[in-house]
């Protein structure tokens, strides 16, 4: 091969290499364009309750990923339960919730069977949720009430059961007792819900997005990562045709609740590019699938939180991939209303003397009354209100 021919060949190889690199770069970049998202939502969206009811009809499990500590998402679940009760073709056989220990499943079953609403049973369940001081949240209590009230209007064979899917040993861990580790929280959720899939039941699985999305989660320990699959990942991997995962639209969450922003009240996902698309759509409640033609949105962008350092991709054992798209871990989105209209959920006194004593021990003497407990919970999550 002469020098001229060799030069042409090298140039061709370089051009091909640049095209490949350029292609890979373009694939990895988000389509942060409001108009593209608006057109997609307009062309593919359905009214939000109708959208989820359709998924209930066609799947055994519809997983709804919530953001903790805001009012909009549990209120939507209550609306969905009511809408389902009015349509026997989309009946919910069970609502599986993160805010309840399987140890107290008998209390949930007693509530469903009771001819009168038993608030005392609901409060007992909420005390023993996967949080040191329980979940003293009105909107969570409303979910139990909604299931009970709507069951009264349905024949017994169509009544909805409430499934408490958090493992029992968590409570012993909080109390500093010896405990037997049975499985991770996500493994436990999967085990309980799987039994209903096998029976071809229709379940709404309502939990935080870290549990419902089909992803591998990891925490860095030393120079390596401790990784575990979410319940959504396990469900979707084992039963891909039977499980549909929906994330409820929100804002950027921090460990203390939503991050306040003077301009928008909360920091918005992708700097509000998609929120503006919902606004162009009239802020109508809407649900839509994340199909192949959904404008590219990577998981990293969707979950980017301005107050924390993002994971270092490529680290030893890290489960996080920069190229992962939101559509890889989620099947659909439900938008309820603008994030600027969200509020923190309402704190209520759910505590009895037995639990107050437990809480006092768990907090090393700082929570001697129900008021002390509620004050502490609000300090943890400042967006909550009385």
Short mmCIF file of C-alpha atoms in Angstrom, two decimals:
data_model
loop_
_atom_site.label_atom_id
_atom_site.label_comp_id
_atom_site.label_asym_id
_atom_site.label_seq_id
_atom_site.Cartn_x
_atom_site.Cartn_y
_atom_site.Cartn_z
CA UNK A 1 0.00 0.00 0.00
CA UNK A 2 1.51 3.38 -1.03
CA UNK A 3 1.72 6.37 1.29
CA UNK A 4 -1.22 8.18 -0.37
CA UNK A 5 -3.54 5.17 -0.07
CA UNK A 6 -2.43 4.60 3.53
CA UNK A 7 -3.18 8.28 4.31
CA UNK A 8 -6.71 7.98 2.84
CA UNK A 9 -7.35 4.79 4.83
CA UNK A 10 -6.20 6.43 8.08
CA UNK A 11 -8.42 9.45 7.37
CA UNK A 12 -11.42 7.18 6.76
CA UNK A 13 -10.77 5.34 10.03
CA UNK A 14 -10.50 8.62 11.90
CA UNK A 15 -13.77 9.86 10.39
CA UNK A 16 -15.51 6.60 11.35
CA UNK A 17 -14.10 6.81 14.87
CA UNK A 18 -15.30 10.40 15.25
CA UNK A 19 -18.76 9.41 14.01
CA UNK A 20 -18.94 6.60 16.53
CA UNK A 21 -17.79 8.85 19.37
CA UNK A 22 -20.21 11.58 18.27
CA UNK A 23 -23.04 9.05 18.12
CA UNK A 24 -22.28 7.76 21.60
CA UNK A 25 -22.10 11.29 23.00
CA UNK A 26 -25.43 12.22 21.42
CA UNK A 27 -27.06 9.12 22.87
CA UNK A 28 -25.88 10.03 26.36
CA UNK A 29 -27.16 13.63 26.25
CA UNK A 30 -30.64 14.49 27.49
CA UNK A 31 -33.23 16.13 25.27
CA UNK A 32 -33.85 19.09 27.57
CA UNK A 33 -36.33 20.78 25.28
CA UNK A 34 -39.74 21.79 26.64
CA UNK A 35 -41.45 21.70 23.24
CA UNK A 36 -40.39 18.08 22.60
CA UNK A 37 -41.75 16.93 25.96
CA UNK A 38 -44.95 18.95 25.47
CA UNK A 39 -45.62 17.37 22.07
CA UNK A 40 -45.02 13.91 23.51
CA UNK A 41 -47.34 14.51 26.48
CA UNK A 42 -50.04 16.02 24.23
CA UNK A 43 -49.89 13.09 21.80
CA UNK A 44 -49.57 10.26 24.33
CA UNK A 45 -51.22 11.46 27.53
CA UNK A 46 -54.46 10.23 29.11
CA UNK A 47 -56.42 11.63 32.06
CA UNK A 48 -54.39 10.42 35.04
CA UNK A 49 -56.96 8.21 36.81
CA UNK A 50 -58.12 6.64 33.54
CA UNK A 51 -54.49 5.95 32.65
CA UNK A 52 -53.77 4.06 35.89
CA UNK A 53 -57.09 2.18 35.78
CA UNK A 54 -56.13 0.93 32.30
CA UNK A 55 -52.84 -0.37 33.72
CA UNK A 56 -54.67 -2.11 36.58
CA UNK A 57 -56.88 -3.89 34.05
CA UNK A 58 -53.92 -5.13 32.01
CA UNK A 59 -51.34 -5.94 34.73
CA UNK A 60 -51.20 -7.86 37.98
CA UNK A 61 -49.04 -5.22 39.67
CA UNK A 62 -49.12 -1.48 39.18
CA UNK A 63 -46.31 0.07 41.21
CA UNK A 64 -46.70 3.73 42.15
CA UNK A 65 -43.51 5.46 43.27
CA UNK A 66 -44.26 8.24 45.74
CA UNK A 67 -42.24 11.02 47.31
CA UNK A 68 -42.46 10.83 51.09
CA UNK A 69 -43.69 13.78 53.15
CA UNK A 70 -45.85 15.54 50.57
CA UNK A 71 -49.64 15.51 50.44
CA UNK A 72 -50.33 15.13 46.71
CA UNK A 73 -49.24 11.53 46.21
CA UNK A 74 -51.20 9.76 48.99
CA UNK A 75 -54.19 11.92 48.08
CA UNK A 76 -53.91 10.62 44.52
CA UNK A 77 -53.83 7.04 45.85
CA UNK A 78 -57.09 7.73 47.71
CA UNK A 79 -58.66 9.08 44.51
CA UNK A 80 -57.47 6.00 42.62
CA UNK A 81 -58.95 3.64 45.23
CA UNK A 82 -62.29 5.45 44.93
CA UNK A 83 -62.23 5.40 41.12
CA UNK A 84 -61.40 1.69 41.12
CA UNK A 85 -64.28 0.93 43.49
CA UNK A 86 -66.64 2.52 40.98
CA UNK A 87 -65.40 0.34 38.11
CA UNK A 88 -65.50 -3.43 38.63
CA UNK A 89 -63.36 -3.96 35.50
CA UNK A 90 -60.45 -2.28 37.29
CA UNK A 91 -60.94 -3.65 40.79
CA UNK A 92 -57.94 -3.60 43.13
CA UNK A 93 -57.59 -6.85 45.06
CA UNK A 94 -54.89 -5.48 47.35
CA UNK A 95 -53.04 -2.26 48.09
CA UNK A 96 -49.50 -3.06 49.26
CA UNK A 97 -48.03 -0.20 51.29
CA UNK A 98 -44.57 0.49 52.62
CA UNK A 99 -45.92 2.21 55.74
CA UNK A 100 -46.77 -0.87 57.76
CA UNK A 101 -45.00 -3.86 59.31
CA UNK A 102 -46.03 -7.38 58.30
CA UNK A 103 -46.06 -8.14 62.04
CA UNK A 104 -49.28 -6.14 62.24
CA UNK A 105 -51.00 -7.55 59.16
CA UNK A 106 -53.68 -8.92 61.46
CA UNK A 107 -54.60 -5.34 62.42
CA UNK A 108 -55.04 -4.38 58.76
CA UNK A 109 -57.19 -7.47 58.18
CA UNK A 110 -59.26 -6.67 61.28
CA UNK A 111 -59.84 -3.16 59.94
CA UNK A 112 -61.11 -4.48 56.61
CA UNK A 113 -63.50 -6.90 58.33
CA UNK A 114 -64.79 -4.36 60.84
CA UNK A 115 -68.34 -3.05 60.29
CA UNK A 116 -67.21 0.33 61.67
CA UNK A 117 -64.10 2.30 60.85
CA UNK A 118 -61.38 1.55 63.45
CA UNK A 119 -59.06 4.53 63.65
CA UNK A 120 -57.32 2.95 66.62
CA UNK A 121 -56.14 0.05 64.44
CA UNK A 122 -54.84 2.44 61.78
CA UNK A 123 -52.93 4.48 64.34
CA UNK A 124 -51.39 1.32 65.78
CA UNK A 125 -50.20 0.29 62.31
CA UNK A 126 -48.75 3.75 61.62
CA UNK A 127 -46.83 3.72 64.90
CA UNK A 128 -44.95 0.61 63.80
CA UNK A 129 -43.84 1.71 60.35
CA UNK A 130 -40.22 1.61 59.11
CA UNK A 131 -39.27 4.78 60.94
CA UNK A 132 -38.05 5.10 64.54
CA UNK A 133 -41.02 7.30 65.46
CA UNK A 134 -43.57 5.88 63.06
CA UNK A 135 -45.50 7.77 60.40
CA UNK A 136 -47.81 10.26 62.17
CA UNK A 137 -49.23 11.46 58.85
CA UNK A 138 -52.88 12.26 58.21
CA UNK A 139 -52.64 11.49 54.50
CA UNK A 140 -51.31 7.98 55.20
CA UNK A 141 -54.17 7.38 57.63
CA UNK A 142 -56.54 8.58 54.89
CA UNK A 143 -55.35 5.75 52.63
CA UNK A 144 -56.55 3.15 55.14
CA UNK A 145 -59.82 5.03 55.58
CA UNK A 146 -60.35 5.25 51.82
CA UNK A 147 -59.90 1.49 51.41
CA UNK A 148 -62.33 0.77 54.27
CA UNK A 149 -64.97 3.25 53.08
CA UNK A 150 -64.90 2.07 49.48
CA UNK A 151 -65.05 -1.56 50.57
CA UNK A 152 -68.40 -0.85 52.19
CA UNK A 153 -69.82 -0.13 48.72
CA UNK A 154 -68.51 -3.33 47.13
CA UNK A 155 -69.56 -6.98 47.31
CA UNK A 156 -67.40 -8.99 49.68
CA UNK A 157 -65.62 -10.88 46.88
CA UNK A 158 -64.36 -7.60 45.39
CA UNK A 159 -63.15 -5.99 48.60
CA UNK A 160 -59.62 -4.65 48.69
CA UNK A 161 -57.10 -5.98 51.19
CA UNK A 162 -54.35 -3.80 52.66
CA UNK A 163 -50.96 -5.52 52.62
CA UNK A 164 -48.24 -4.37 55.04
CA UNK A 165 -44.96 -5.29 53.39
CA UNK A 166 -42.18 -4.09 55.71
CA UNK A 167 -40.34 -6.97 57.45
CA UNK A 168 -41.20 -7.61 61.10
CA UNK A 169 -37.63 -7.60 62.42
CA UNK A 170 -37.20 -3.88 61.67
CA UNK A 171 -39.14 -3.03 64.84
CA UNK A 172 -36.82 -5.19 66.96
CA UNK A 173 -33.87 -3.43 65.36
CA UNK A 174 -35.30 -0.03 66.34
CA UNK A 175 -35.76 -1.26 69.92
CA UNK A 176 -32.21 -2.56 70.17
CA UNK A 177 -33.40 -6.13 70.62
CA UNK A 178 -31.84 -9.29 69.22
CA UNK A 179 -33.42 -10.02 65.87
CA UNK A 180 -33.27 -12.53 63.07
CA UNK A 181 -32.52 -10.96 59.70
CA UNK A 182 -34.91 -12.65 57.29
CA UNK A 183 -34.38 -10.60 54.13
CA UNK A 184 -33.95 -7.03 52.94
CA UNK A 185 -36.94 -4.72 52.96
CA UNK A 186 -37.16 -4.96 49.16
CA UNK A 187 -36.85 -8.76 49.19
CA UNK A 188 -39.70 -8.88 51.69
CA UNK A 189 -41.90 -6.64 49.55
CA UNK A 190 -41.20 -8.84 46.54
CA UNK A 191 -41.96 -12.08 48.40
CA UNK A 192 -45.36 -10.84 49.60
CA UNK A 193 -46.42 -9.33 46.27
CA UNK A 194 -45.19 -12.30 44.21
CA UNK A 195 -47.75 -14.58 45.87
CA UNK A 196 -50.52 -12.37 44.55
CA UNK A 197 -49.11 -12.31 41.02
CA UNK A 198 -49.18 -16.09 40.98
CA UNK A 199 -52.88 -15.95 41.93
CA UNK A 200 -53.46 -13.47 39.05
CA UNK A 201 -54.66 -10.83 41.49
CA UNK A 202 -54.54 -7.11 40.78
CA UNK A 203 -52.35 -5.15 43.18
CA UNK A 204 -51.35 -1.53 43.57
CA UNK A 205 -47.89 -1.39 45.16
CA UNK A 206 -47.45 2.05 46.75
CA UNK A 207 -44.04 2.90 48.17
CA UNK A 208 -41.11 5.27 47.85
CA UNK A 209 -39.55 5.40 44.40
CA UNK A 210 -36.34 3.76 45.65
CA UNK A 211 -38.45 0.60 46.17
CA UNK A 212 -40.78 0.75 43.16
CA UNK A 213 -38.39 1.72 40.35
CA UNK A 214 -36.62 -1.18 38.62
CA UNK A 215 -33.10 -0.32 39.65
CA UNK A 216 -30.10 -1.59 41.58
CA UNK A 217 -29.34 0.63 44.56
CA UNK A 218 -25.93 0.90 46.17
CA UNK A 219 -24.09 2.55 49.03
CA UNK A 220 -20.35 2.97 49.08
CA UNK A 221 -18.59 1.06 51.83
CA UNK A 222 -14.86 1.69 51.90
CA UNK A 223 -13.52 1.29 48.37
CA UNK A 224 -16.44 -0.81 47.14
CA UNK A 225 -20.25 -0.72 46.93
CA UNK A 226 -22.90 -2.64 48.83
CA UNK A 227 -25.61 -3.19 46.21
CA UNK A 228 -29.14 -4.51 46.39
CA UNK A 229 -32.05 -4.80 43.94
CA UNK A 230 -35.22 -2.82 44.55
CA UNK A 231 -38.53 -4.61 44.86
CA UNK A 232 -39.46 -3.05 41.52
CA UNK A 233 -36.36 -4.53 39.92
CA UNK A 234 -37.15 -8.00 41.27
CA UNK A 235 -40.80 -7.81 40.23
CA UNK A 236 -40.05 -6.48 36.75
CA UNK A 237 -37.23 -8.97 36.17
CA UNK A 238 -39.30 -11.99 37.17
CA UNK A 239 -42.66 -10.89 35.73
CA UNK A 240 -41.96 -8.31 33.00
CA UNK A 241 -45.38 -8.64 31.36
CA UNK A 242 -47.31 -8.54 34.64
CA UNK A 243 -45.73 -5.49 36.27
CA UNK A 244 -46.13 -1.85 35.28
CA UNK A 245 -44.08 0.80 37.11
CA UNK A 246 -45.30 4.39 37.34
CA UNK A 247 -43.50 7.26 38.99
CA UNK A 248 -45.58 10.09 40.41
CA UNK A 249 -44.15 13.40 39.24
CA UNK A 250 -42.63 15.67 41.87
CA UNK A 251 -39.64 17.86 42.65
CA UNK A 252 -36.14 17.25 43.96
CA UNK A 253 -36.17 15.52 47.32
CA UNK A 254 -33.50 15.80 49.99
CA UNK A 255 -33.13 13.67 53.10
CA UNK A 256 -35.14 16.28 55.02
CA UNK A 257 -37.97 16.51 52.51
CA UNK A 258 -38.38 18.80 49.53
CA UNK A 259 -35.67 21.39 48.99
CA UNK A 260 -37.06 24.90 49.24
CA UNK A 261 -36.31 27.35 46.45
CA UNK A 262 -37.23 31.04 46.64
CA UNK A 263 -38.29 31.22 42.99
CA UNK A 264 -40.25 27.98 42.56
CA UNK A 265 -40.85 26.87 46.16
CA UNK A 266 -39.18 23.54 45.36
CA UNK A 267 -36.21 22.71 43.16
CA UNK A 268 -37.60 21.17 39.98
CA UNK A 269 -36.47 18.09 38.05
CA UNK A 270 -34.18 18.99 35.11
CA UNK A 271 -34.43 22.66 36.08
CA UNK A 272 -38.16 22.67 35.33
CA UNK A 273 -37.89 21.91 31.60
CA UNK A 274 -40.57 19.20 31.82
CA UNK A 275 -42.66 21.14 34.35
CA UNK A 276 -42.94 23.83 31.67
CA UNK A 277 -44.19 21.16 29.25
CA UNK A 278 -46.94 20.23 31.73
CA UNK A 279 -47.74 23.94 32.00
CA UNK A 280 -48.05 24.21 28.19
CA UNK A 281 -50.45 21.28 28.44
CA UNK A 282 -52.64 23.35 30.76
CA UNK A 283 -51.32 21.61 33.91
CA UNK A 284 -53.98 18.96 33.31
CA UNK A 285 -53.54 15.79 35.39
CA UNK A 286 -52.10 13.30 32.92
CA UNK A 287 -50.47 9.90 32.66
CA UNK A 288 -48.31 8.61 29.83
CA UNK A 289 -46.02 5.69 28.93
CA UNK A 290 -42.28 6.16 28.49
CA UNK A 291 -42.16 4.60 25.04
CA UNK A 292 -39.19 4.41 22.65
CA UNK A 293 -39.95 7.84 21.20
CA UNK A 294 -40.07 9.57 24.61
CA UNK A 295 -37.49 12.41 24.46
CA UNK A 296 -34.30 11.19 26.07
CA UNK A 297 -34.09 11.72 29.82
CA UNK A 298 -31.37 9.97 31.78
CA UNK A 299 -31.85 8.71 35.32
CA UNK A 300 -28.98 10.92 36.44
CA UNK A 301 -30.79 14.06 35.26
CA UNK A 302 -34.15 12.97 36.66
CA UNK A 303 -32.74 12.38 40.14
CA UNK A 304 -30.06 15.09 40.15
CA UNK A 305 -30.17 16.80 43.52
CA UNK A 306 -28.34 20.13 43.82
CA UNK A 307 -27.60 19.60 47.52
CA UNK A 308 -25.77 16.29 47.22
CA UNK A 309 -22.81 14.95 45.29
CA UNK A 310 -23.80 12.57 42.52
CA UNK A 311 -22.36 9.05 42.55
CA UNK A 312 -18.99 8.65 40.87
CA UNK A 313 -19.82 6.53 37.86
CA UNK A 314 -17.32 3.81 37.07
CA UNK A 315 -16.16 3.31 40.64
CA UNK A 316 -15.48 -0.26 41.71
CA UNK A 317 -18.76 -2.06 42.21
CA UNK A 318 -20.92 1.00 41.52
CA UNK A 319 -24.36 -0.01 40.16
CA UNK A 320 -24.96 3.41 38.61
CA UNK A 321 -24.55 3.97 34.88
CA UNK A 322 -24.47 7.42 33.31
CA UNK A 323 -26.19 6.11 30.17
CA UNK A 324 -29.19 4.68 32.04
CA UNK A 325 -32.45 6.24 30.86
CA UNK A 326 -35.49 6.88 33.01
CA UNK A 327 -37.41 4.57 30.67
CA UNK A 328 -35.01 1.75 31.63
CA UNK A 329 -36.34 1.72 35.19
CA UNK A 330 -39.85 3.10 34.81
CA UNK A 331 -42.78 2.43 32.45
CA UNK A 332 -44.84 5.57 32.90
CA UNK A 333 -45.32 8.93 34.58
CA UNK A 334 -48.34 10.45 36.30
CA UNK A 335 -48.51 14.23 36.70
CA UNK A 336 -51.13 15.36 39.20
CA UNK A 337 -50.60 19.10 39.59
CA UNK A 338 -47.76 21.63 39.60
CA UNK A 339 -45.06 21.04 42.19
CA UNK A 340 -45.53 24.66 43.33
CA UNK A 341 -48.93 23.59 44.69
CA UNK A 342 -47.57 20.72 46.77
CA UNK A 343 -47.63 20.89 50.56
CA UNK A 344 -46.01 18.86 53.28
CA UNK A 345 -48.25 16.22 54.77
CA UNK A 346 -50.06 16.91 58.03
CA UNK A 347 -48.78 15.66 61.36
CA UNK A 348 -51.35 14.03 63.66
CA UNK A 349 -51.14 12.41 67.08
CA UNK A 350 -51.24 8.64 66.51
CA UNK A 351 -49.46 7.68 69.73
CA UNK A 352 -50.56 5.60 72.71
CA UNK A 353 -48.72 5.26 76.02
CA UNK A 354 -47.09 1.98 75.02
CA UNK A 355 -45.47 3.50 71.97
CA UNK A 356 -44.51 6.74 73.73
CA UNK A 357 -42.50 4.61 76.16
CA UNK A 358 -40.81 2.89 73.21
CA UNK A 359 -40.12 6.21 71.53
CA UNK A 360 -38.57 7.58 74.71
CA UNK A 361 -36.16 4.66 74.82
CA UNK A 362 -35.41 4.90 71.09
CA UNK A 363 -34.54 8.60 71.45
CA UNK A 364 -32.61 8.12 74.71
CA UNK A 365 -35.08 10.09 76.78
CA UNK A 366 -35.81 13.06 74.50
CA UNK A 367 -39.40 12.05 73.59
CA UNK A 368 -41.42 11.78 76.78
CA UNK A 369 -44.76 12.87 75.30
CA UNK A 370 -46.63 12.66 72.01
CA UNK A 371 -45.91 16.37 71.53
CA UNK A 372 -42.17 15.68 71.89
CA UNK A 373 -42.38 12.99 69.22
CA UNK A 374 -44.24 15.19 66.74
CA UNK A 375 -41.81 18.04 67.33
CA UNK A 376 -38.88 15.70 66.61
CA UNK A 377 -40.46 14.36 63.41
CA UNK A 378 -41.01 17.92 62.19
CA UNK A 379 -37.37 18.74 62.94
CA UNK A 380 -36.38 15.79 60.75
CA UNK A 381 -38.72 16.88 57.95
CA UNK A 382 -39.35 20.64 58.17
CA UNK A 383 -41.95 20.72 55.38
CA UNK A 384 -44.46 18.83 57.56
CA UNK A 385 -47.19 20.84 59.28
CA UNK A 386 -49.79 20.49 62.05
#
